[in-house]
Amino acid sequence: MDARPSSLRAFAAIACGYWTAPGYRGVAWSLTAGMVLFGAINVGIALWLNIWNRDFFNALEKRDTAQLAELLYVLAAIVVSGGVAVAIHLHVRRRLQIRWRTWLTHVTTRRWLHAGRQYQLGLLADDLDNPDGRIAEDIRVSCELAVEFAQSILQCILQLITFLSVLWVLSGELPIRIGSVELSVPGYMVWAAVLYALFGSILTYALGSGLIEAGNVRQAREADVRSVLIRARENAEGIALMRGEADERTRLRDAVSQLGNAWQAQTRGQGSLALLTSSLSYVAPVIPLILALPRYLAGDIQLGGLMQTAQAFSNVQWALSWVIDNFPRFADWRASTDRVVHLHAALLELEESIEAKDGEHIEVTPGQTDRLVLRELGLSRPDGEALVAEAEVEIQPGERVLIRGQSGSGKSTIMRAIAGVWPWGHGAVELPKASMAFMPQKPYFPLGTLRDALLYPERPQGVDDEDLREALHKVGLDHLRGRLGETERWDQILSGGEQQRVAFARVLIQKPAWVFMDEATSALDEAGQANVMRLLADDLPKTAVVSIGHRPGLEEFHTRELVLEPGKQGAQLKPRTDRLSLRDLYRRMAATSRAETTGPGFWSSFRQTLLGR
């Protein structure tokens, strides 16, 4: 990936799938054909203008007013035709750019936002900065500039083919005397144009070769500045409460300072290149006139022929000087394509390491029963350090299991492994066949209305707004019942406790058969915690609950406890050793359910709890 040619081939392999993708390729090829067609039309109009230029200056030299007036009408036709062709060409090009960018963005985000890859990539790829910026900005630059380069290269080739023949005919032969030897150079202006463009291209590459790396560094620093600003916006409350504004300003100042250094490095490269290109641009219009002047003074060509020759030379020189004119933008494009390729390469490496059949990773499979089974489950960090030793756990439907342990012992990692987003380790997780819901400590709120937040990630059948309002009432959020249709940044305007209550309202609405909670009540007071936990028992009595938590009072709402105890080979997951008295167990059952404490139904449930404790 570090080698430049291979990165271009890699980008082509990733991005050119747009022309073969079902549902996209028809439009892709149609737009490409339109680009070629109108590119040829524009070159044809340029040739028409070249011929008009010859006729106009010849008529001017002859002072033929009638022909001059007629040529003005021809010029009007050329201008109108050229304007229409350029406008249509622009629309075709921009449509191709946005459609290609849209496809590549969808392909990239489908790989990035899949099976927790966005989370895993942040843990694994330390050198992969700002994947969001690569998707939003680098894909845009890569697609837009690639289409523009393809358009200009195509036009260069067509213009070169067209005007080389014109220039060859107009150049005639240049006699050269070396001592007593006389030579004749046919099409000498063609050779002069080639040498001029070759000389300029070599100097341009020599002076601008470092611009690609400088552009890559600058774009990375731009993304760092955006990242600091985004983090400050998303954590505005915490920064304000901790009076951390000065520290954030320092971080932003450091990021901007590094951006300034990268900007200056790029500016130095562009300045050296600008010195060359500006010098060449000043002499470019004069060189063809000087080269064609001997034939004009000798009477071989008229004034119109001189001007036509100069214009044809300029068109050939422009076509051959593509590198000179586009090198700075080409450097920016290469930097962006490198970053897109790097992102896809990191995703591919991650996918291969996780999905390799002979590699060590956690197998998460749908089970054949409604049980959750952990078989010889060992968890490790991405660097291989053991986190949790092999665990053997089986949880039945309807059970309420609490997992405790010291901070950093791997409690949350067990939950991530069950969810399938933590692949590092060994062993197997057999998931229950029934529906599952995961409740992280900080709930996620999608952009949109409160209704969207309550129904995330999908709307259950038969649920209406009245059901949503009832769920909000049960979790103690009556003040939000009338705001279902309001669009807000709910993750910013709701307190931590309110966000966790919304998460419980989601569960009441979704009614999953299994609920996995990771410190899901950490922001609630004891009364609020007791309320939402009783709601799970009352409204979802058959739902299995697996909780990770350390707050006191949680044990009253679970029938079994597992504890992570530190060990040399990783923490060991064991049943709680201190057994409960029958009275405590009876109280736990009473707190877990509001069912009548008499009758065979209760005592049957009590016996199951006693056996499963």
XYZ file of C-alpha atoms in Angstrom:
613
model
C 0.000 0.000 0.000
C 2.945 2.346 0.430
C 4.086 1.926 -3.160
C 2.485 4.562 -5.368
C 1.611 2.386 -8.395
C 0.026 -0.277 -6.223
C -2.115 2.317 -4.423
C -3.499 3.517 -7.760
C -4.245 -0.043 -8.807
C -5.883 -0.670 -5.447
C -8.074 2.416 -5.812
C -9.059 1.331 -9.316
C -9.959 -2.140 -8.020
C -12.132 -0.615 -5.287
C -13.766 2.264 -7.121
C -14.191 0.981 -10.662
C -16.706 -1.582 -9.465
C -19.249 1.188 -10.125
C -19.133 0.270 -13.829
C -19.902 -3.386 -13.126
C -22.285 -3.123 -10.153
C -25.842 -4.328 -10.893
C -28.275 -1.451 -10.793
C -25.515 1.085 -11.402
C -23.567 -0.013 -14.470
C -26.233 1.019 -17.011
C -26.228 4.634 -15.882
C -22.443 4.545 -15.361
C -21.729 3.523 -18.948
C -24.332 5.939 -20.338
C -22.742 8.861 -18.531
C -19.272 7.729 -19.581
C -20.397 7.552 -23.214
C -21.818 11.070 -22.842
C -18.454 12.269 -21.519
C -16.642 10.809 -24.540
C -19.203 12.143 -27.027
C -19.186 15.716 -25.772
C -15.423 15.625 -25.341
C -15.140 14.843 -29.045
C -17.693 17.557 -29.874
C -15.673 20.133 -27.918
C -12.500 19.188 -29.790
C -14.391 19.452 -33.072
C -15.552 22.944 -32.122
C -11.947 23.851 -31.241
C -10.865 22.683 -34.728
C -13.669 24.739 -36.237
C -12.391 27.785 -34.354
C -8.861 27.083 -35.549
C -9.971 27.099 -39.177
C -12.040 30.240 -38.549
C -8.950 31.868 -37.072
C -7.011 31.226 -40.276
C -9.790 32.572 -42.508
C -10.368 35.635 -40.324
C -6.736 36.784 -40.312
C -6.365 36.104 -44.026
C -9.460 38.244 -44.677
C -8.067 40.856 -42.303
C -4.764 40.905 -44.204
C -6.691 41.350 -47.502
C -9.070 43.918 -45.932
C -12.008 41.879 -47.284
C -14.910 43.434 -45.344
C -17.558 41.166 -46.888
C -15.741 38.014 -45.807
C -15.027 39.535 -42.383
C -18.743 40.217 -41.845
C -19.603 36.660 -42.933
C -16.986 35.242 -40.576
C -18.552 37.139 -37.666
C -21.763 35.149 -38.208
C -19.681 31.974 -38.269
C -18.053 33.049 -35.005
C -21.483 33.517 -33.420
C -22.383 29.956 -34.436
C -19.110 28.680 -32.954
C -19.707 30.546 -29.678
C -23.278 29.275 -29.292
C -22.335 25.702 -30.206
C -19.355 25.746 -27.859
C -21.388 27.173 -24.976
C -24.153 24.580 -25.338
C -21.665 21.715 -25.664
C -19.677 22.843 -22.622
C -22.841 23.258 -20.509
C -24.145 19.780 -21.427
C -20.686 18.319 -20.861
C -20.636 19.937 -17.396
C -24.007 18.432 -16.451
C -22.946 14.962 -17.621
C -19.635 15.210 -15.758
C -21.190 16.381 -12.492
C -23.867 13.708 -12.638
C -21.199 11.048 -13.130
C -19.196 12.486 -10.208
C -22.065 12.479 -7.712
C -23.381 9.057 -8.746
C -19.919 7.483 -8.532
C -19.265 9.154 -5.196
C -22.660 7.987 -3.884
C -21.960 4.380 -4.904
C -18.452 4.356 -3.408
C -19.739 5.951 -0.192
C -22.433 3.268 0.101
C -19.902 0.494 -0.544
C -17.470 1.882 2.042
C -20.058 2.526 4.741
C -21.558 -0.922 4.143
C -18.170 -2.413 5.057
C -17.463 0.061 7.856
C -20.896 -0.005 9.540
C -21.224 -3.791 9.558
C -21.032 -6.281 12.421
C -19.322 -3.750 14.693
C -16.450 -3.110 12.275
C -16.546 0.642 13.033
C -15.986 -0.197 16.712
C -13.360 -2.897 16.099
C -11.411 -0.722 13.664
C -11.043 1.993 16.290
C -9.449 -0.535 18.649
C -7.234 -2.265 16.103
C -5.973 0.270 13.577
C -4.063 2.917 15.530
C -2.783 4.643 12.397
C -6.200 4.882 10.789
C -7.248 8.388 11.765
C -10.726 9.791 11.155
C -12.459 7.159 9.013
C -15.505 9.440 8.908
C -13.404 12.153 7.264
C -12.047 9.668 4.744
C -15.580 8.672 3.797
C -17.006 12.196 3.680
C -14.102 14.171 2.215
C -11.505 11.860 0.672
C -14.058 9.862 -1.317
C -15.470 13.165 -2.608
C -12.055 14.409 -3.723
C -11.107 11.020 -5.180
C -14.227 10.703 -7.331
C -14.548 14.321 -8.405
C -10.923 14.754 -9.436
C -10.747 11.327 -11.069
C -13.640 12.255 -13.386
C -12.121 15.659 -14.109
C -8.746 14.092 -14.869
C -10.338 11.469 -17.109
C -12.222 14.201 -18.969
C -9.132 16.369 -19.437
C -6.935 13.416 -20.459
C -9.529 12.293 -23.013
C -9.748 15.821 -24.380
C -5.952 16.011 -24.478
C -5.730 12.800 -26.504
C -8.446 13.854 -28.958
C -6.968 17.340 -29.268
C -3.496 15.921 -29.728
C -4.602 13.596 -32.517
C -6.559 16.380 -34.228
C -4.060 19.234 -34.036
C -0.892 17.208 -34.530
C -1.959 16.565 -38.120
C -2.914 20.229 -38.547
C 0.395 21.410 -37.104
C 2.376 18.894 -39.185
C 0.864 20.225 -42.398
C 1.224 23.881 -41.395
C 4.827 23.492 -40.192
C 6.242 22.538 -43.541
C 9.965 21.853 -43.535
C 12.631 23.761 -41.665
C 15.995 23.884 -43.515
C 19.019 23.602 -41.247
C 22.610 24.187 -42.404
C 25.415 22.594 -40.372
C 28.649 23.569 -42.052
C 28.371 22.397 -45.601
C 25.554 19.974 -44.779
C 21.972 21.027 -45.356
C 19.162 19.227 -43.577
C 15.420 19.570 -43.771
C 13.265 18.872 -40.664
C 9.660 18.032 -41.638
C 6.933 19.110 -39.195
C 9.486 20.922 -37.089
C 6.875 22.664 -34.953
C 5.486 19.299 -33.894
C 8.913 18.326 -32.585
C 9.285 21.714 -30.931
C 5.948 21.276 -29.131
C 6.935 17.798 -27.948
C 10.317 18.973 -26.646
C 8.739 21.989 -24.951
C 6.136 19.867 -23.146
C 8.675 17.161 -22.233
C 11.058 19.737 -20.759
C 8.279 21.325 -18.709
C 6.906 17.954 -17.490
C 10.313 16.751 -16.280
C 10.916 19.968 -14.349
C 7.383 19.878 -12.932
C 7.802 16.341 -11.629
C 11.202 17.139 -10.152
C 9.934 20.212 -8.315
C 6.557 18.813 -7.268
C 7.307 15.186 -6.393
C 6.968 15.882 -2.650
C 3.520 17.446 -2.996
C 1.714 14.093 -2.777
C 3.045 13.307 0.684
C 2.638 16.929 1.772
C -1.003 16.824 0.678
C -1.579 13.587 2.557
C -0.147 15.059 5.772
C -2.152 18.250 5.389
C -5.440 16.386 4.896
C -4.710 14.295 7.992
C -4.098 17.463 10.016
C -7.327 18.993 8.652
C -9.186 15.920 9.886
C -7.517 16.248 13.303
C -8.815 19.803 13.663
C -12.335 18.694 12.754
C -12.074 15.831 15.237
C -11.130 18.153 18.124
C -14.035 20.466 17.303
C -16.507 17.582 17.038
C -15.402 16.132 20.371
C -15.775 19.557 22.004
C -19.291 19.887 20.605
C -20.395 16.389 21.573
C -18.988 16.695 25.100
C -19.960 20.325 25.670
C -21.676 19.686 29.005
C -18.798 17.706 30.530
C -16.279 20.303 29.398
C -18.409 23.127 30.821
C -18.959 21.426 34.184
C -15.285 20.569 34.584
C -14.186 24.024 33.362
C -12.097 22.342 30.700
C -12.430 25.081 28.069
C -8.806 26.173 28.436
C -7.557 22.636 27.927
C -9.769 22.205 24.858
C -8.497 25.493 23.451
C -4.961 24.239 23.969
C -5.763 21.011 22.137
C -7.338 22.944 19.305
C -4.419 25.370 19.199
C -1.974 22.440 18.960
C -4.033 20.833 16.186
C -4.214 24.117 14.254
C -0.478 24.623 14.772
C 0.259 21.202 13.296
C -2.103 22.035 10.431
C -0.166 25.254 9.896
C 3.110 23.337 9.679
C 1.618 20.915 7.172
C 0.159 23.827 5.215
C 3.548 25.563 5.052
C 5.243 22.375 3.842
C 2.665 22.073 1.077
C 2.997 25.784 0.270
C 6.762 25.476 -0.175
C 6.260 22.696 -2.713
C 3.521 24.562 -4.512
C 5.600 27.759 -4.557
C 8.495 26.055 -6.317
C 6.073 24.552 -8.798
C 4.279 27.864 -9.323
C 7.597 29.530 -10.168
C 8.040 27.120 -13.062
C 4.448 27.009 -14.313
C 4.007 30.808 -14.245
C 7.230 31.273 -16.214
C 6.114 28.736 -18.797
C 2.670 30.335 -19.059
C 4.225 33.724 -19.918
C 6.335 32.410 -22.798
C 3.809 29.838 -24.087
C 1.874 32.260 -26.382
C 5.073 33.765 -27.804
C 7.022 30.583 -28.632
C 4.801 29.381 -31.525
C 4.844 32.848 -33.117
C 8.636 32.960 -32.945
C 8.959 29.447 -34.375
C 6.520 30.113 -37.257
C 7.835 33.621 -37.989
C 10.615 32.506 -40.474
C 8.041 30.892 -42.789
C 5.800 33.977 -42.597
C 8.692 36.347 -43.368
C 9.760 34.102 -46.232
C 6.256 34.372 -47.684
C 5.476 30.651 -47.336
C 2.374 31.347 -45.247
C -0.055 34.244 -44.866
C -0.954 36.019 -41.656
C -3.905 33.648 -41.228
C -1.581 30.676 -41.614
C 0.770 32.185 -39.023
C -2.061 32.614 -36.504
C -3.508 29.180 -37.282
C -0.082 27.619 -36.809
C 0.403 29.424 -33.503
C -3.026 28.323 -32.273
C -2.487 24.722 -33.376
C 0.890 24.741 -31.598
C -0.776 26.041 -28.439
C -3.423 23.285 -28.603
C -0.755 20.584 -29.055
C 1.383 22.095 -26.329
C -1.622 22.236 -23.964
C -2.406 18.580 -24.641
C 1.187 17.548 -24.033
C 1.524 19.695 -20.907
C -1.216 17.987 -18.922
C 1.199 17.054 -16.136
C 2.432 20.650 -15.820
C -1.070 22.082 -15.547
C -2.554 19.438 -13.243
C 0.273 18.284 -10.994
C -0.801 20.201 -7.828
C -4.367 18.884 -8.094
C -3.014 15.450 -8.986
C -1.014 15.501 -5.743
C -4.183 16.274 -3.742
C -6.013 13.498 -5.561
C -3.259 10.965 -4.857
C -3.321 11.867 -1.170
C -7.089 11.314 -1.001
C -7.002 8.035 -2.930
C -4.251 6.798 -0.603
C -6.453 7.492 2.413
C -9.458 5.749 0.844
C -7.322 2.735 -0.062
C -5.845 2.669 3.454
C -9.348 2.544 4.958
C -10.431 -0.317 2.702
C -7.166 -2.167 3.303
C -7.628 -1.891 7.084
C -11.223 -3.135 6.784
C -10.085 -6.031 4.600
C -7.343 -6.973 7.067
C -9.856 -6.836 9.912
C -12.395 -8.947 8.017
C -9.794 -11.545 7.085
C -8.467 -11.798 10.645
C -11.979 -12.234 12.058
C -13.439 -14.476 9.372
C -10.406 -16.709 8.762
C -11.360 -20.309 9.409
C -7.941 -21.282 10.736
C -7.514 -18.172 12.895
C -8.304 -17.894 16.599
C -11.465 -15.928 17.225
C -14.768 -16.245 19.010
C -17.452 -18.165 17.151
C -20.872 -16.603 17.601
C -23.605 -18.839 16.219
C -27.391 -18.970 16.503
C -28.259 -21.840 18.791
C -30.805 -24.577 18.324
C -32.579 -23.783 21.605
C -33.697 -20.715 23.527
C -30.693 -20.918 25.883
C -27.581 -18.730 25.931
C -24.451 -20.875 26.174
C -20.815 -19.764 26.592
C -18.484 -22.647 25.767
C -14.830 -22.355 26.767
C -15.111 -18.634 26.135
C -11.782 -16.859 26.591
C -11.463 -13.156 25.885
C -8.315 -11.218 25.077
C -7.370 -7.712 24.064
C -6.584 -6.956 20.385
C -2.853 -7.189 21.240
C -3.326 -10.737 22.578
C -3.276 -10.004 26.322
C -5.625 -12.367 28.207
C -8.668 -10.632 29.645
C -11.128 -13.355 30.700
C -10.191 -16.994 31.156
C -12.285 -19.776 29.668
C -15.851 -19.489 30.894
C -18.587 -22.116 30.822
C -21.998 -20.583 31.381
C -25.529 -21.612 30.478
C -28.479 -19.258 30.998
C -32.050 -20.424 30.612
C -34.980 -18.435 29.183
C -36.542 -16.148 31.762
C -33.519 -16.176 34.081
C -32.231 -12.970 35.645
C -28.437 -13.115 35.903
C -26.178 -10.426 37.362
C -22.465 -10.300 36.464
C -20.173 -8.418 38.831
C -16.447 -7.783 38.905
C -13.737 -5.196 39.404
C -13.370 -2.334 36.935
C -11.376 -3.458 33.919
C -11.927 -7.157 34.641
C -13.775 -7.702 31.365
C -17.446 -7.533 32.336
C -18.446 -5.310 29.427
C -16.251 -7.322 27.089
C -18.355 -10.402 27.815
C -21.390 -8.447 26.661
C -19.593 -7.320 23.512
C -18.594 -10.900 22.758
C -22.217 -12.031 23.103
C -23.245 -9.183 20.766
C -20.676 -10.386 18.229
C -18.618 -7.190 18.131
C -15.639 -8.500 20.141
C -13.931 -11.229 18.081
C -10.621 -11.395 19.964
C -10.294 -14.580 21.953
C -11.444 -18.159 21.540
C -14.362 -20.375 22.335
C -17.960 -20.157 21.247
C -21.150 -18.279 22.017
C -24.425 -20.029 21.198
C -27.127 -17.410 20.974
C -30.755 -18.091 21.760
C -33.164 -18.246 18.853
C -35.407 -15.578 20.385
C -35.116 -11.786 19.927
C -32.428 -9.889 21.828
C -31.859 -6.279 22.908
C -28.620 -4.713 24.172
C -28.572 -1.728 26.506
C -25.159 -0.004 26.804
C -24.371 2.403 29.609
C -24.785 5.382 27.263
C -27.800 4.800 25.022
C -27.578 5.732 21.364
C -29.985 8.335 19.970
C -30.336 8.601 16.180
C -30.851 11.996 14.606
C -34.566 12.686 14.268
C -37.680 12.837 16.392
C -38.213 11.405 19.848
C -40.507 8.870 18.165
C -37.549 7.727 16.021
C -35.412 7.406 19.154
C -38.021 5.263 20.918
C -38.518 2.969 17.931
C -34.801 2.573 17.161
C -33.596 0.373 15.515
C -36.904 -0.834 13.987
C -40.616 -0.306 14.579
C -42.484 -3.305 16.012
C -45.763 -4.180 14.361
C -48.929 -2.833 15.971
C -47.172 -0.093 17.962
C -48.716 3.381 17.802
C -48.043 6.723 19.485
C -50.288 5.846 22.418
C -48.053 2.873 23.194
C -45.023 5.170 23.090
C -46.630 7.650 25.468
C -47.576 4.846 27.831
C -43.993 3.560 27.871
C -42.718 7.074 28.658
C -45.209 7.315 31.506
C -44.096 4.005 33.003
C -40.435 5.007 33.074
C -41.200 8.401 34.616
C -40.861 10.652 31.556
C -44.336 12.180 31.476
C -42.889 15.560 30.461
C -41.805 14.018 27.118
C -45.142 12.443 26.214
C -46.210 15.423 24.093
C -42.899 15.736 22.219
C -42.886 12.586 20.119
C -42.812 14.503 16.830
C -40.109 17.008 17.816
C -36.707 16.794 16.175
C -33.890 17.522 18.611
C -30.384 16.412 19.547
C -31.883 14.205 22.264
C -28.492 12.901 23.326
C -27.584 16.486 24.291
C -30.780 17.895 25.796
C -31.676 14.837 27.917
C -29.786 14.093 31.113
C -27.952 10.809 31.547
C -30.751 9.441 33.714
C -33.409 10.492 31.194
C -31.487 8.827 28.390
C -31.330 5.562 30.334
C -35.059 5.774 31.040
C -35.698 6.176 27.305
C -33.624 3.033 26.766
C -35.883 1.124 29.153
C -38.936 2.536 27.368
C -37.482 1.105 24.131
C -37.285 -2.337 25.717
C -40.891 -2.122 26.929
C -41.926 -1.228 23.379
C -39.768 -3.838 21.596
C -40.576 -6.659 24.090
C -37.483 -8.790 23.365
C -37.105 -12.283 24.802
C -33.592 -11.455 26.044
C -32.222 -8.196 27.442
C -28.512 -7.568 28.009
C -27.727 -4.549 30.187
C -24.274 -3.026 30.645
C -24.432 -0.586 33.582
C -27.797 0.454 32.127
C -28.952 2.002 35.442
C -25.732 3.797 36.387
C -27.234 7.283 35.962
C -30.427 6.539 37.924
C -31.007 6.984 41.625
C -31.945 3.939 43.695
C -35.682 4.620 43.439
C -35.450 5.065 39.671
C -33.365 1.921 39.358
C -35.870 -0.069 41.405
C -38.745 1.286 39.305
C -37.322 0.332 35.904
C -36.122 -3.066 37.116
C -39.586 -3.847 38.494
C -41.039 -2.744 35.159
C -38.987 -5.420 33.409
C -40.316 -8.005 35.833
C -43.948 -6.881 35.618
C -44.265 -6.054 31.918
C -41.802 -8.636 30.587
C -42.043 -11.542 33.074
C -40.814 -14.125 30.557
C -37.872 -12.041 29.340
C -34.388 -13.200 30.328
C -32.184 -10.444 31.733
C -28.385 -10.522 31.847
C -27.024 -7.493 33.709
C -23.573 -6.092 34.209
C -23.435 -3.728 37.144
C -21.890 -2.868 40.461
C -24.498 -0.596 42.023
C -26.064 -1.785 45.260
C -29.627 -2.946 45.030
C -29.302 -4.691 41.670
C -28.998 -8.102 43.298
C -32.582 -7.788 44.541
C -33.819 -8.081 40.950
C -31.769 -11.081 39.819
C -31.999 -14.746 40.621
C -28.374 -15.662 39.997
C -25.019 -13.898 40.304
C -21.725 -14.514 38.518
C -18.502 -12.875 39.652
C -15.326 -12.182 37.665
C -12.375 -12.963 39.933
C -8.866 -11.841 38.880
C -6.442 -14.551 37.787
C -3.036 -14.896 36.150
C -4.533 -16.228 32.907
C -7.361 -13.711 32.954
C -10.385 -13.177 35.166
C -12.458 -16.254 35.916
C -16.229 -16.145 35.768
C -17.605 -18.043 38.769
C -20.939 -18.370 40.565
C -21.278 -16.294 43.698
C -19.987 -18.372 46.605
C -21.927 -16.869 49.515
C -25.329 -18.538 49.324
C -28.517 -16.719 50.102
C -30.824 -17.549 52.958
C -34.338 -18.719 52.111
C -35.718 -15.483 53.533
C -33.423 -13.369 51.304
C -34.302 -15.520 48.330
C -38.007 -15.141 49.101
C -37.559 -11.348 49.312
C -35.724 -11.325 46.009
C -38.567 -13.177 44.356
C -41.057 -10.738 45.830
C -39.039 -7.764 44.535
C -38.599 -9.366 41.120
C -42.296 -10.022 40.590
C -45.518 -8.538 41.919
C -47.313 -11.832 41.502
C -49.370 -13.062 44.427
C -47.164 -14.767 46.985
C -49.601 -17.614 47.407
C -50.745 -20.425 45.216
C -48.971 -23.101 43.204
C -47.793 -20.663 40.495
C -45.686 -18.654 42.907
C -44.168 -21.653 44.708
C -43.347 -23.310 41.382
C -41.489 -20.159 40.345
C -39.872 -20.019 43.794
C -38.559 -23.562 43.476
C -37.120 -22.814 40.011
C -35.397 -19.736 41.412
C -34.030 -21.749 44.348
C -32.594 -24.368 42.019
C -31.164 -21.791 39.647
C -29.588 -19.517 42.200
